Coordinates of C-alpha atoms in Angstrom, one line a residue:
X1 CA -90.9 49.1 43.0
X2 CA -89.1 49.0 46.7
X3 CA -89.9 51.7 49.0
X4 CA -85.8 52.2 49.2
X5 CA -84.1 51.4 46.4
X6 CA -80.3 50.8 47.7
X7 CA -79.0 49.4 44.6
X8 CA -79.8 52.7 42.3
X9 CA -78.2 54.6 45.3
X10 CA -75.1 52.8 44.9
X11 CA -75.3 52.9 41.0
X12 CA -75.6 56.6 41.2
X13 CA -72.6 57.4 43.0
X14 CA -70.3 56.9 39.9
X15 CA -72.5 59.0 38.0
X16 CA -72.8 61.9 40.3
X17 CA -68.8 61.8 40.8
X18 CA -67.9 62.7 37.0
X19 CA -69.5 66.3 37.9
X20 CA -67.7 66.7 41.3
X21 CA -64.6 68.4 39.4
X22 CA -67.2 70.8 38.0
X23 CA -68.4 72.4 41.2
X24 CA -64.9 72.2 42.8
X25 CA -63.3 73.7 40.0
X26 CA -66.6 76.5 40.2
X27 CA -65.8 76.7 43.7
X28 CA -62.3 76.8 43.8
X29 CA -61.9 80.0 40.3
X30 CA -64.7 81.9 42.4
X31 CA -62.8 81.6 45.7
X32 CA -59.4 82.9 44.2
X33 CA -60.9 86.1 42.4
X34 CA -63.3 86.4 45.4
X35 CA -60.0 86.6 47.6
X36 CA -58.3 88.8 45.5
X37 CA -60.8 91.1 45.0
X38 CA -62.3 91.3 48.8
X39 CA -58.4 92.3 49.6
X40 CA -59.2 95.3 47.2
X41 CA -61.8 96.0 48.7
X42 CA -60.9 96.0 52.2
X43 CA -57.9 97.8 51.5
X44 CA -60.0 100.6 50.0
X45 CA -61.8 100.6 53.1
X46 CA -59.1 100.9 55.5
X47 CA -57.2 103.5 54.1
X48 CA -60.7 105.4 52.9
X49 CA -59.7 106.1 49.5
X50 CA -61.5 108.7 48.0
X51 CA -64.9 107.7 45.6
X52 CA -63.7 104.1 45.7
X53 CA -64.4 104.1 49.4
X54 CA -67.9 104.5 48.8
X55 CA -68.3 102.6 45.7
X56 CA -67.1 99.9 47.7
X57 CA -69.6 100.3 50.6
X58 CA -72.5 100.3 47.9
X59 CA -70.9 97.1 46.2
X60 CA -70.7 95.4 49.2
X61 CA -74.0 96.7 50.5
X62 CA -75.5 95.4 47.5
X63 CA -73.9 92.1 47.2
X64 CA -75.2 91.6 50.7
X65 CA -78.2 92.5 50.9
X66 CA -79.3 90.7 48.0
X67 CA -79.7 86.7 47.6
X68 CA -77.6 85.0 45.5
X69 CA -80.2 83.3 43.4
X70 CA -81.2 86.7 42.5
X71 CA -77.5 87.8 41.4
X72 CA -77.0 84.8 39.7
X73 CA -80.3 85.4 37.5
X74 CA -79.5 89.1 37.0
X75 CA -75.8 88.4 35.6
X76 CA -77.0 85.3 33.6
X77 CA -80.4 86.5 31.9
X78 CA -80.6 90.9 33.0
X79 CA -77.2 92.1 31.7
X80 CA -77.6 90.3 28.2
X81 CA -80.8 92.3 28.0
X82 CA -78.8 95.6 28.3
X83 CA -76.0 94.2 26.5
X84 CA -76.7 92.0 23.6
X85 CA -72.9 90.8 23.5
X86 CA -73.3 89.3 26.8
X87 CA -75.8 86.5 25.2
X88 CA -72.8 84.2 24.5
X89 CA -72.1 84.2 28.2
X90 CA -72.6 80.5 29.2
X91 CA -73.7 79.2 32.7
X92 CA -70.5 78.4 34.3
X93 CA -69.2 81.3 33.5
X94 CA -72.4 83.6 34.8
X95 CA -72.2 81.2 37.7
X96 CA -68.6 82.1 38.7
X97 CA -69.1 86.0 38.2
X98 CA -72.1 85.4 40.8
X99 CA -70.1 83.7 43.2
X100 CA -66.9 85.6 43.1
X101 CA -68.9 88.9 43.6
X102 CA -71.5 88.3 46.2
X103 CA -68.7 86.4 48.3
X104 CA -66.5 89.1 47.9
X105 CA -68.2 91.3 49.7
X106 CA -68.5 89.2 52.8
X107 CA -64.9 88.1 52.9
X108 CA -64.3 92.1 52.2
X109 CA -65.4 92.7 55.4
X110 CA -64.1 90.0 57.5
X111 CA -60.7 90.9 56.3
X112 CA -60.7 94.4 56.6
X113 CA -62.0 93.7 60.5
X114 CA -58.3 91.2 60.2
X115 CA -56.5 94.3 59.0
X116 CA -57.8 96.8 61.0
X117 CA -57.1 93.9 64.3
X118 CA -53.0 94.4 63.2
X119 CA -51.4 96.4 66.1
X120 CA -51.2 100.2 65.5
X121 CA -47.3 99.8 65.9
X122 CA -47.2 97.6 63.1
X123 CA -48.5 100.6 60.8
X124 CA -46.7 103.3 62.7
X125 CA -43.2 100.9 62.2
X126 CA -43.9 100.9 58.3
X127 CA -44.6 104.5 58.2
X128 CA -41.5 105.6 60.1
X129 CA -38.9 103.8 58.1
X130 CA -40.6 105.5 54.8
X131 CA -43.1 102.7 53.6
X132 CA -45.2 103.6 51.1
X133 CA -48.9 102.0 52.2
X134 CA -49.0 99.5 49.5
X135 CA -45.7 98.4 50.6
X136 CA -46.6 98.5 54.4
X137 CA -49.8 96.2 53.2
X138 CA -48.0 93.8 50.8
X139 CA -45.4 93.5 53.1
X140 CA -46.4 93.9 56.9
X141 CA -50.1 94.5 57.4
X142 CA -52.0 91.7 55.4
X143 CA -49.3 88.7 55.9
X144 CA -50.7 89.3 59.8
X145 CA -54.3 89.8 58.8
X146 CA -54.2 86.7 56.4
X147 CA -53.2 84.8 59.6
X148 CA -56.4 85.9 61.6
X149 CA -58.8 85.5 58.5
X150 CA -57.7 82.4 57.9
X151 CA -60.3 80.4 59.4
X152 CA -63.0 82.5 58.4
X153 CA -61.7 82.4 54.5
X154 CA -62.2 78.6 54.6
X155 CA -65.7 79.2 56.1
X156 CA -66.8 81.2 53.2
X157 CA -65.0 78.4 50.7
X158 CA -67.3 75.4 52.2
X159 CA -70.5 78.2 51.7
X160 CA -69.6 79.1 48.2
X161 CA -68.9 75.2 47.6
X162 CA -72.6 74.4 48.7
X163 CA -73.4 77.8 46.7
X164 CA -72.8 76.2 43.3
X165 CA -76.0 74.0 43.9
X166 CA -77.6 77.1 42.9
X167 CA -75.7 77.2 39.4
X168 CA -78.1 74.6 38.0
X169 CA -80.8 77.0 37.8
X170 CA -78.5 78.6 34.8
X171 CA -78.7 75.3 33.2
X172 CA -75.3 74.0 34.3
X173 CA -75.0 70.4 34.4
X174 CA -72.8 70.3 37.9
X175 CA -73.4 68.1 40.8
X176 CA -76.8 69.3 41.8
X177 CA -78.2 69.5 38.5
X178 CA -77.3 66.1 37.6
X179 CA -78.4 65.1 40.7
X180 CA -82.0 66.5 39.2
X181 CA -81.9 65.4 36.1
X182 CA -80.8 61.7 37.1
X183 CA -84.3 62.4 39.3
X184 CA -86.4 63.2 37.1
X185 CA -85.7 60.1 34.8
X186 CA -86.0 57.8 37.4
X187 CA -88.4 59.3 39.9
X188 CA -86.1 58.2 43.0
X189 CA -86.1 62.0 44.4
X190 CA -85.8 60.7 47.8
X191 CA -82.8 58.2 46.7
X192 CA -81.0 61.4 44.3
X193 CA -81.1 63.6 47.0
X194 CA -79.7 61.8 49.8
X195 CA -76.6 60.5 47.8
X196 CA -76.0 64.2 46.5
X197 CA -76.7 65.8 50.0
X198 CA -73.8 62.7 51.3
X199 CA -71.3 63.8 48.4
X200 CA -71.6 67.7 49.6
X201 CA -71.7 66.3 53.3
X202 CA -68.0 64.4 52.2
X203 CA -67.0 67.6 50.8
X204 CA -67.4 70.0 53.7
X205 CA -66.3 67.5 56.1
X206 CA -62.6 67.3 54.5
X207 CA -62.6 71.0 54.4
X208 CA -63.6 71.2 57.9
X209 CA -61.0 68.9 59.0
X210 CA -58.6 70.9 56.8
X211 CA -59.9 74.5 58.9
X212 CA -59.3 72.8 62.1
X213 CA -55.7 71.8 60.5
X214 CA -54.8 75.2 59.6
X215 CA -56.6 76.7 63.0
X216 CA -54.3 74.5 65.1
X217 CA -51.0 75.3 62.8
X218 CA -51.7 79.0 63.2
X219 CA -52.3 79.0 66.9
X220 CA -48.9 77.3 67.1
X221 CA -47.4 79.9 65.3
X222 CA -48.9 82.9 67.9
X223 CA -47.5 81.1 70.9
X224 CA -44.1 81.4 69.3

């Protein structure tokens, strides 16, 4: 057997790209419901609604300040323990639940920091033509804040894309954990690895390119 076996490397990347739908389309339902809900979250925040406000400083609180791994086991193989109905949930969907709440609470915060950036005379222009405060947010304050999030948003999309690696430890058969099971039949770790590691490389690199697309557009649109 060759030290560096280039032809199984090759022969591998056809393999591994059948699961590269998988952990985009992981990636890409946990980003959506992570976006929507961090805006819920943040708006709670910001306007300080009463209970909610702190609920949502313990969710987030939590969601930080706990790994992912450990969230991921806890939905997947805890709550079926206290609820026996939950046994039928299956990987991918355990996996998405993790995802969409742990990054929700970081992009919580980094777009209530976008809302609360808005210029006071924004919110004080809403107010005085009679805007109720989900109007003034739908319609004035988080247009502006998703400008200046932006960036950040996409930042948290390449982490949670690189997150899903972590989904094959709930027995989901994504691009990692084919990646592990193609190396343990064949013993090439060293081979496996490095053409996964290259697929996830390819990955963040065209959403990278796609951030500094979108950070160029928008800086456009301020000097107008």
């Amino acid at each position: 057997m060759s030290v560096f076996d280039l032809g199984y490397m090759v022969g591998l990347v056809p393999v591994l790209l059948k699961y590269v739908p998988l952990t985009l389309g992981m990636a890409s339902v946990s980003m959506a419901l992570a976006l929507v809900l961090a805006c819920l979250l943040a708006v709670v925040r910001v306007v300080r609604v009463p209970v909610l406000n702190q609920f949502t400083k313990l969710f987030i609180s939590f969601f930080r300040g706990t790994p992912l791994l450990v969230q991921l086991f806890l939905f997947y193989y805890g709550l079926p323990q206290l609820f026996p109905s939950l046994t039928a949930m299956t990987g991918v969907t355990a996996a998405i639940i993790g995802l969409t709440l742990h990054f929700s609470a970081y992009m919580a915060e980094s777009i209530r920091a976008a809302i609360i950036g808005v210029d006071r005379s924004q919110w004080e222009a809403a107010q005085s033509i009679g805007m109720t405060t989900a109007q003034m947010m739908r319609r004035i304050i988080l247009p502006q804040a998703a400008r200046v999030a932006a960036p950040t948003l996409v930042n948290y999309f390449i982490d949670l894309i690189k997150s899903t690696s972590l989904a094959f430890t709930l027995g989901v058969t994504e691009l990692m954990g084919a990646a592990q099971k193609e190396a343990a039949s064949s013993f090439l770790y060293f081979e496996t690895f490095i053409v996964v590691a290259i697929f996830y490389w390819v990955i963040v690199e065209v959403l990278s390119f796609v951030q500094q697309a979108l950070e160029a557009r928008l800086s456009k649109a301020v000097a107008r």
